[in-house]
PDB file of C-alpha atoms in Angstrom:
ATOM      1  CA  MET A   1     -22.780  24.906   5.441  1.00  0.00           C
ATOM      2  CA  THR A   2     -23.609  27.494   2.709  1.00  0.00           C
ATOM      3  CA  ASN A   3     -21.164  28.746   0.124  1.00  0.00           C
ATOM      4  CA  GLY A   4     -21.655  32.260   1.487  1.00  0.00           C
ATOM      5  CA  LEU A   5     -20.384  31.214   4.893  1.00  0.00           C
ATOM      6  CA  LEU A   6     -17.453  29.357   3.352  1.00  0.00           C
ATOM      7  CA  ASN A   7     -16.554  32.468   1.343  1.00  0.00           C
ATOM      8  CA  SER A   8     -15.949  34.305   4.599  1.00  0.00           C
ATOM      9  CA  PHE A   9     -13.326  31.778   5.695  1.00  0.00           C
ATOM     10  CA  PRO A  10      -9.611  32.171   4.902  1.00  0.00           C
ATOM     11  CA  ASP A  11      -8.254  29.765   2.303  1.00  0.00           C
ATOM     12  CA  GLU A  12      -6.231  27.925   4.950  1.00  0.00           C
ATOM     13  CA  ILE A  13      -9.380  27.143   6.969  1.00  0.00           C
ATOM     14  CA  ILE A  14     -11.171  25.842   3.871  1.00  0.00           C
ATOM     15  CA  GLN A  15      -8.186  23.616   3.092  1.00  0.00           C
ATOM     16  CA  CYS A  16      -8.346  22.170   6.622  1.00  0.00           C
ATOM     17  CA  ILE A  17     -12.054  21.485   6.138  1.00  0.00           C
ATOM     18  CA  LEU A  18     -11.376  19.775   2.812  1.00  0.00           C
ATOM     19  CA  ALA A  19      -8.802  17.517   4.490  1.00  0.00           C
ATOM     20  CA  CYS A  20     -11.666  16.152   6.597  1.00  0.00           C
ATOM     21  CA  ALA A  21     -14.063  15.925   3.650  1.00  0.00           C
ATOM     22  CA  THR A  22     -14.236  13.362   0.870  1.00  0.00           C
ATOM     23  CA  PRO A  23     -12.657  13.918  -2.565  1.00  0.00           C
ATOM     24  CA  ILE A  24     -16.148  13.905  -4.096  1.00  0.00           C
ATOM     25  CA  SER A  25     -17.140  16.769  -1.773  1.00  0.00           C
ATOM     26  CA  ALA A  26     -14.030  18.670  -2.862  1.00  0.00           C
ATOM     27  CA  VAL A  27     -14.937  18.245  -6.540  1.00  0.00           C
ATOM     28  CA  LYS A  28     -18.493  19.461  -5.916  1.00  0.00           C
ATOM     29  CA  LEU A  29     -17.265  22.472  -3.962  1.00  0.00           C
ATOM     30  CA  GLY A  30     -14.844  23.341  -6.731  1.00  0.00           C
ATOM     31  CA  GLN A  31     -17.774  23.708  -9.125  1.00  0.00           C
ATOM     32  CA  ALA A  32     -19.345  26.455  -7.001  1.00  0.00           C
ATOM     33  CA  SER A  33     -16.992  29.347  -7.794  1.00  0.00           C
ATOM     34  CA  LYS A  34     -13.579  30.268  -9.166  1.00  0.00           C
ATOM     35  CA  LYS A  35     -12.256  30.750  -5.638  1.00  0.00           C
ATOM     36  CA  PHE A  36     -13.334  27.279  -4.576  1.00  0.00           C
ATOM     37  CA  TRP A  37     -12.066  25.770  -7.818  1.00  0.00           C
ATOM     38  CA  SER A  38      -8.629  27.198  -7.112  1.00  0.00           C
ATOM     39  CA  ILE A  39      -8.607  25.924  -3.523  1.00  0.00           C
ATOM     40  CA  THR A  40      -9.879  22.446  -4.365  1.00  0.00           C
ATOM     41  CA  ASN A  41      -7.375  21.902  -7.170  1.00  0.00           C
ATOM     42  CA  THR A  42      -4.149  22.390  -5.255  1.00  0.00           C
ATOM     43  CA  PRO A  43      -1.660  19.527  -5.762  1.00  0.00           C
ATOM     44  CA  LEU A  44      -1.095  19.355  -2.000  1.00  0.00           C
ATOM     45  CA  LEU A  45      -4.748  18.494  -1.355  1.00  0.00           C
ATOM     46  CA  TRP A  46      -4.849  15.717  -3.956  1.00  0.00           C
ATOM     47  CA  ARG A  47      -1.548  14.257  -2.802  1.00  0.00           C
ATOM     48  CA  PHE A  48      -3.119  14.074   0.649  1.00  0.00           C
ATOM     49  CA  TYR A  49      -6.142  12.261  -0.813  1.00  0.00           C
ATOM     50  CA  CYS A  50      -3.838   9.791  -2.612  1.00  0.00           C
ATOM     51  CA  ARG A  51      -2.080   9.027   0.664  1.00  0.00           C
ATOM     52  CA  GLN A  52      -5.276   8.902   2.673  1.00  0.00           C
ATOM     53  CA  TYR A  53      -7.427   6.707   0.449  1.00  0.00           C
ATOM     54  CA  PHE A  54      -4.923   4.363  -1.206  1.00  0.00           C
ATOM     55  CA  GLU A  55      -2.282   2.349   0.622  1.00  0.00           C
ATOM     56  CA  TYR A  56      -1.204  -0.083  -2.106  1.00  0.00           C
ATOM     57  CA  TRP A  57       0.173   1.099  -5.432  1.00  0.00           C
ATOM     58  CA  ASP A  58       1.319  -0.868  -8.429  1.00  0.00           C
ATOM     59  CA  ASP A  59       5.028  -0.594  -9.246  1.00  0.00           C
ATOM     60  CA  ARG A  60       4.312   1.190 -12.523  1.00  0.00           C
ATOM     61  CA  HIS A  61       3.428   4.367 -10.586  1.00  0.00           C
ATOM     62  CA  CYS A  62       6.834   4.600  -8.838  1.00  0.00           C
ATOM     63  CA  ILE A  63       4.782   6.094  -6.032  1.00  0.00           C
ATOM     64  CA  LEU A  64       7.573   6.402  -3.451  1.00  0.00           C
ATOM     65  CA  GLU A  65       9.638   8.421  -5.899  1.00  0.00           C
ATOM     66  CA  LYS A  66       6.631  10.640  -6.641  1.00  0.00           C
ATOM     67  CA  PHE A  67       5.947  11.253  -2.960  1.00  0.00           C
ATOM     68  CA  ALA A  68       9.583  12.373  -2.606  1.00  0.00           C
ATOM     69  CA  LEU A  69       9.296  14.898  -5.455  1.00  0.00           C
ATOM     70  CA  PRO A  70       8.153  18.503  -4.994  1.00  0.00           C
ATOM     71  CA  VAL A  71       4.374  18.373  -4.874  1.00  0.00           C
ATOM     72  CA  SER A  72       3.915  20.563  -7.966  1.00  0.00           C
ATOM     73  CA  LEU A  73       5.808  18.143 -10.244  1.00  0.00           C
ATOM     74  CA  VAL A  74       3.108  15.448 -10.112  1.00  0.00           C
ATOM     75  CA  ASP A  75      -0.474  15.674 -11.356  1.00  0.00           C
ATOM     76  CA  TRP A  76      -1.928  14.289  -8.109  1.00  0.00           C
ATOM     77  CA  LYS A  77      -5.536  14.944  -9.020  1.00  0.00           C
ATOM     78  CA  GLU A  78      -5.191  12.964 -12.237  1.00  0.00           C
ATOM     79  CA  LEU A  79      -3.463  10.169 -10.337  1.00  0.00           C
ATOM     80  CA  TYR A  80      -6.272  10.069  -7.788  1.00  0.00           C
ATOM     81  CA  LYS A  81      -8.808  10.032 -10.620  1.00  0.00           C
ATOM     82  CA  LEU A  82      -7.075   7.021 -12.171  1.00  0.00           C
ATOM     83  CA  ARG A  83      -7.130   5.118  -8.873  1.00  0.00           C
ATOM     84  CA  HIS A  84     -10.775   6.019  -8.297  1.00  0.00           C
ATOM     85  CA  LEU A  85     -11.750   4.686 -11.729  1.00  0.00           C
ATOM     86  CA  ILE A  86      -9.844   1.468 -11.013  1.00  0.00           C
ATOM     87  CA  ASP A  87     -11.663   1.176  -7.686  1.00  0.00           C
ATOM     88  CA  VAL A  88     -15.017   1.490  -9.437  1.00  0.00           C
ATOM     89  CA  ALA A  89     -14.023  -1.002 -12.160  1.00  0.00           C
ATOM     90  CA  VAL A  90     -12.769  -3.602  -9.654  1.00  0.00           C
ATOM     91  CA  THR A  91     -15.930  -3.259  -7.563  1.00  0.00           C
ATOM     92  CA  GLU A  92     -18.142  -3.771 -10.596  1.00  0.00           C
ATOM     93  CA  LEU A  93     -16.128  -6.782 -11.756  1.00  0.00           C
ATOM     94  CA  LEU A  94     -16.177  -8.373  -8.309  1.00  0.00           C
ATOM     95  CA  GLU A  95     -19.909  -7.910  -7.904  1.00  0.00           C
ATOM     96  CA  SER A  96     -20.415  -9.361 -11.378  1.00  0.00           C
ATOM     97  CA  ILE A  97     -18.285 -12.403 -10.450  1.00  0.00           C
ATOM     98  CA  LEU A  98     -20.374 -13.003  -7.341  1.00  0.00           C
ATOM     99  CA  ALA A  99     -23.685 -12.461  -9.124  1.00  0.00           C
ATOM    100  CA  CYS A 100     -23.067 -14.490 -12.280  1.00  0.00           C
ATOM    101  CA  GLN A 101     -21.088 -17.672 -12.962  1.00  0.00           C
ATOM    102  CA  THR A 102     -20.421 -16.961 -16.619  1.00  0.00           C
ATOM    103  CA  GLY A 103     -17.214 -15.243 -17.672  1.00  0.00           C
ATOM    104  CA  ARG A 104     -15.629 -15.433 -14.231  1.00  0.00           C
ATOM    105  CA  ILE A 105     -12.149 -16.309 -15.471  1.00  0.00           C
ATOM    106  CA  GLU A 106     -12.042 -13.324 -17.822  1.00  0.00           C
ATOM    107  CA  LYS A 107     -13.259 -11.025 -15.031  1.00  0.00           C
ATOM    108  CA  PHE A 108     -10.604 -12.360 -12.651  1.00  0.00           C
ATOM    109  CA  HIS A 109      -7.967 -11.658 -15.289  1.00  0.00           C
ATOM    110  CA  LYS A 110      -9.226  -8.084 -15.662  1.00  0.00           C
ATOM    111  CA  ILE A 111      -8.989  -7.521 -11.912  1.00  0.00           C
ATOM    112  CA  ILE A 112      -5.500  -9.022 -11.749  1.00  0.00           C
ATOM    113  CA  SER A 113      -4.382  -6.861 -14.686  1.00  0.00           C
ATOM    114  CA  PHE A 114      -4.659  -3.811 -12.412  1.00  0.00           C
ATOM    115  CA  GLY A 115      -1.941  -5.272 -10.153  1.00  0.00           C
ATOM    116  CA  TYR A 116      -1.603  -3.796  -6.688  1.00  0.00           C
ATOM    117  CA  ASP A 117      -3.913  -0.941  -7.703  1.00  0.00           C
ATOM    118  CA  ALA A 118      -6.767  -3.390  -7.141  1.00  0.00           C
ATOM    119  CA  LYS A 119      -5.703  -4.438  -3.652  1.00  0.00           C
ATOM    120  CA  ASP A 120      -7.260  -1.597  -1.632  1.00  0.00           C
ATOM    121  CA  THR A 121     -10.617  -2.315  -3.242  1.00  0.00           C
ATOM    122  CA  LEU A 122     -10.314  -6.071  -2.723  1.00  0.00           C
ATOM    123  CA  LEU A 123      -9.348  -5.599   0.921  1.00  0.00           C
ATOM    124  CA  ARG A 124     -12.378  -3.403   1.482  1.00  0.00           C
ATOM    125  CA  HIS A 125     -14.628  -6.141   0.123  1.00  0.00           C
ATOM    126  CA  ALA A 126     -12.704  -8.797   2.055  1.00  0.00           C
ATOM    127  CA  GLU A 127     -13.564  -6.926   5.256  1.00  0.00           C
ATOM    128  CA  ALA A 128     -17.263  -6.754   4.387  1.00  0.00           C
ATOM    129  CA  GLY A 129     -19.451  -7.331   7.422  1.00  0.00           C
ATOM    130  CA  PHE A 130     -22.254  -9.789   7.997  1.00  0.00           C
ATOM    131  CA  GLU A 131     -24.738  -7.340   6.482  1.00  0.00           C
ATOM    132  CA  TYR A 132     -23.620  -8.772   3.140  1.00  0.00           C
ATOM    133  CA  GLN A 133     -25.049 -12.239   2.539  1.00  0.00           C
ATOM    134  CA  ASP A 134     -22.020 -13.074   0.391  1.00  0.00           C
ATOM    135  CA  HIS A 135     -19.417 -11.686   2.807  1.00  0.00           C
ATOM    136  CA  LEU A 136     -17.407 -14.939   2.811  1.00  0.00           C
ATOM    137  CA  ALA A 137     -17.315 -15.026  -0.976  1.00  0.00           C
ATOM    138  CA  ARG A 138     -16.191 -11.399  -1.055  1.00  0.00           C
ATOM    139  CA  ARG A 139     -13.419 -12.205   1.401  1.00  0.00           C
ATOM    140  CA  ASN A 140     -11.891 -14.939  -0.754  1.00  0.00           C
ATOM    141  CA  ALA A 141     -12.950 -14.032  -4.260  1.00  0.00           C
ATOM    142  CA  ALA A 142      -9.950 -12.374  -5.898  1.00  0.00           C
ATOM    143  CA  LEU A 143      -7.316 -11.288  -3.406  1.00  0.00           C
ATOM    144  CA  GLY A 144      -5.628 -14.687  -3.324  1.00  0.00           C
ATOM    145  CA  CYS A 145      -5.461 -14.745  -7.128  1.00  0.00           C
ATOM    146  CA  LEU A 146      -3.890 -11.279  -7.119  1.00  0.00           C
ATOM    147  CA  HIS A 147      -1.200 -12.332  -4.630  1.00  0.00           C
ATOM    148  CA  ARG A 148      -0.330 -15.458  -6.601  1.00  0.00           C
ATOM    149  CA  SER A 149      -0.200 -13.499  -9.854  1.00  0.00           C
ATOM    150  CA  ILE A 150       2.244 -10.998  -8.338  1.00  0.00           C
ATOM    151  CA  ALA A 151       4.387 -13.831  -6.959  1.00  0.00           C
ATOM    152  CA  ILE A 152       4.591 -15.502 -10.373  1.00  0.00           C
ATOM    153  CA  SER A 153       5.497 -12.157 -11.932  1.00  0.00           C
ATOM    154  CA  GLU A 154       8.406 -11.787  -9.494  1.00  0.00           C
ATOM    155  CA  TRP A 155       9.721 -15.263 -10.338  1.00  0.00           C
ATOM    156  CA  SER A 156       9.438 -14.488 -14.049  1.00  0.00           C
ATOM    157  CA  ARG A 157      11.681 -11.471 -13.496  1.00  0.00           C
ATOM    158  CA  VAL A 158      14.211 -13.704 -11.743  1.00  0.00           C
ATOM    159  CA  ARG A 159      14.097 -16.217 -14.599  1.00  0.00           C
ATOM    160  CA  ASN A 160      14.653 -13.404 -17.104  1.00  0.00           C
ATOM    161  CA  GLY A 161      17.851 -12.425 -15.312  1.00  0.00           C
ATOM    162  CA  GLU A 162      16.646  -9.189 -13.726  1.00  0.00           C
ATOM    163  CA  ASP A 163      18.407  -7.976 -10.597  1.00  0.00           C
ATOM    164  CA  ILE A 164      15.840  -8.910  -7.931  1.00  0.00           C
ATOM    165  CA  PRO A 165      16.735  -8.839  -4.194  1.00  0.00           C
ATOM    166  CA  LEU A 166      16.843 -12.340  -2.754  1.00  0.00           C
ATOM    167  CA  GLU A 167      14.428 -11.502   0.074  1.00  0.00           C
ATOM    168  CA  ARG A 168      11.911 -10.219  -2.479  1.00  0.00           C
ATOM    169  CA  ALA A 169      12.118 -13.399  -4.572  1.00  0.00           C
ATOM    170  CA  LEU A 170      11.744 -15.563  -1.459  1.00  0.00           C
ATOM    171  CA  GLY A 171       8.952 -13.331  -0.191  1.00  0.00           C
ATOM    172  CA  ALA A 172       6.917 -14.282  -3.230  1.00  0.00           C
ATOM    173  CA  PHE A 173       6.385 -17.682  -1.595  1.00  0.00           C
ATOM    174  CA  ASP A 174       4.694 -15.941   1.335  1.00  0.00           C
ATOM    175  CA  LEU A 175       2.172 -14.350  -1.015  1.00  0.00           C
ATOM    176  CA  PHE A 176       0.723 -17.808  -1.650  1.00  0.00           C
ATOM    177  CA  VAL A 177       0.140 -18.194   2.095  1.00  0.00           C
ATOM    178  CA  LEU A 178      -1.103 -14.637   2.503  1.00  0.00           C
ATOM    179  CA  GLU A 179      -4.253 -15.351   0.472  1.00  0.00           C
ATOM    180  CA  ALA A 180      -6.854 -12.718   1.504  1.00  0.00           C
ATOM    181  CA  GLY A 181      -4.690 -11.115   4.200  1.00  0.00           C
ATOM    182  CA  THR A 182      -3.150  -7.677   4.287  1.00  0.00           C
ATOM    183  CA  GLY A 183       0.453  -6.929   3.452  1.00  0.00           C
ATOM    184  CA  ASP A 184       2.560  -7.039   0.305  1.00  0.00           C
ATOM    185  CA  LEU A 185       6.043  -7.925  -0.879  1.00  0.00           C
ATOM    186  CA  GLU A 186       7.583  -4.913   0.841  1.00  0.00           C
ATOM    187  CA  ASP A 187       5.955  -5.928   4.138  1.00  0.00           C
ATOM    188  CA  VAL A 188       7.310  -9.463   3.721  1.00  0.00           C
ATOM    189  CA  ARG A 189      10.771  -8.111   2.926  1.00  0.00           C
ATOM    190  CA  ALA A 190      10.741  -5.825   5.975  1.00  0.00           C
ATOM    191  CA  TYR A 191       9.725  -8.769   8.168  1.00  0.00           C
ATOM    192  CA  GLN A 192      12.558 -10.883   6.756  1.00  0.00           C
ATOM    193  CA  LEU A 193      15.136  -8.169   7.425  1.00  0.00           C
ATOM    194  CA  ASN A 194      13.853  -7.679  10.970  1.00  0.00           C
ATOM    195  CA  PHE A 195      14.039 -11.435  11.511  1.00  0.00           C
ATOM    196  CA  VAL A 196      17.659 -11.502  10.318  1.00  0.00           C
ATOM    197  CA  ASP A 197      18.545  -8.606  12.642  1.00  0.00           C
ATOM    198  CA  LEU A 198      16.880 -10.390  15.568  1.00  0.00           C
ATOM    199  CA  ALA A 199      18.686 -13.655  14.766  1.00  0.00           C
ATOM    200  CA  ASN A 200      22.045 -11.859  14.718  1.00  0.00           C
ATOM    201  CA  LEU A 201      21.263 -10.162  18.021  1.00  0.00           C
ATOM    202  CA  LYS A 202      20.416 -13.508  19.633  1.00  0.00           C
ATOM    203  CA  ARG A 203      23.612 -15.051  18.244  1.00  0.00           C
ATOM    204  CA  TYR A 204      25.794 -12.304  19.720  1.00  0.00           C
ATOM    205  CA  HIS A 205      23.952 -12.510  23.020  1.00  0.00           C
ATOM    206  CA  LYS A 206      24.547 -16.293  23.130  1.00  0.00           C
ATOM    207  CA  ILE A 207      28.283 -15.801  22.521  1.00  0.00           C
ATOM    208  CA  TRP A 208      28.421 -13.241  25.322  1.00  0.00           C
ATOM    209  CA  LYS A 209      26.649 -15.602  27.750  1.00  0.00           C
ATOM    210  CA  ILE A 210      29.154 -18.386  26.996  1.00  0.00           C
ATOM    211  CA  LEU A 211      31.919 -16.279  28.477  1.00  0.00           C
ATOM    212  CA  LEU A 212      32.450 -16.967  32.172  1.00  0.00           C
ATOM    213  CA  PRO A 213      31.575 -14.078  34.498  1.00  0.00           C
ATOM    214  CA  GLY A 214      35.212 -13.761  35.523  1.00  0.00           C
ATOM    215  CA  SER A 215      36.432 -13.666  31.953  1.00  0.00           C
ATOM    216  CA  ARG A 216      34.218 -10.818  30.767  1.00  0.00           C
ATOM    217  CA  PRO A 217      36.361  -8.006  32.214  1.00  0.00           C
ATOM    218  CA  THR A 218      39.482  -9.709  30.778  1.00  0.00           C
ATOM    219  CA  PHE A 219      37.762  -9.841  27.391  1.00  0.00           C
ATOM    220  CA  VAL A 220      36.969  -6.142  27.589  1.00  0.00           C
ATOM    221  CA  LEU A 221      40.439  -5.227  28.850  1.00  0.00           C
ATOM    222  CA  SER A 222      42.171  -7.275  26.176  1.00  0.00           C
ATOM    223  CA  GLY A 223      40.087  -5.592  23.541  1.00  0.00           C
ATOM    224  CA  THR A 224      40.931  -2.205  25.041  1.00  0.00           C
ATOM    225  CA  SER A 225      44.671  -2.928  25.197  1.00  0.00           C
ATOM    226  CA  ALA A 226      44.639  -3.958  21.565  1.00  0.00           C
ATOM    227  CA  LEU A 227      43.447  -0.472  20.677  1.00  0.00           C
ATOM    228  CA  VAL A 228      46.266   1.239  22.623  1.00  0.00           C
TER     229      VAL A 228
END
């Protein structure tokens, strides 16, 4: 599609097209003219790219708080650029680990230093297909180390007296089992809370079943009379 044809489109149509394009395509289009530069540099577009391309964010970004802010208060393009550079760095480090045996520990430490910002990249490599001869090595190379590092960090916060929710501290144990799987501490915490809710529901249902069929109306009536 030529720039001349795109120039004939309303800005809203171009923005819809960009939502289906890649961020790299948006950057290239923005270099074509002042009009395209303005359209491709809207905070709304780059917030969409941040949501679309990155699921896991390190705590230092306070990403949930940023998503709740008015879109113009956050430099979303710069944030996407940071995550893209981390993605490139993690990919290069991982490929270097798989290609060469020297310096592996230092490279693992560099990957882990990115925290959860590295997880999207590691998951993509963990899901590498059979077209990669080293697909099994990619699957298990660094994601397990990242999970264990995050778990240890949580326990260090507990030891230092920080106010950490109990389910989060206990969920750190699950990160050791998670290894190369998906999910994070928030997923583990949500599962724990759902499990507690289900356990309470089953407990109340068991109490209700203990009551004899003939006693259930009496139970209801007695409760009703107590309110009168």
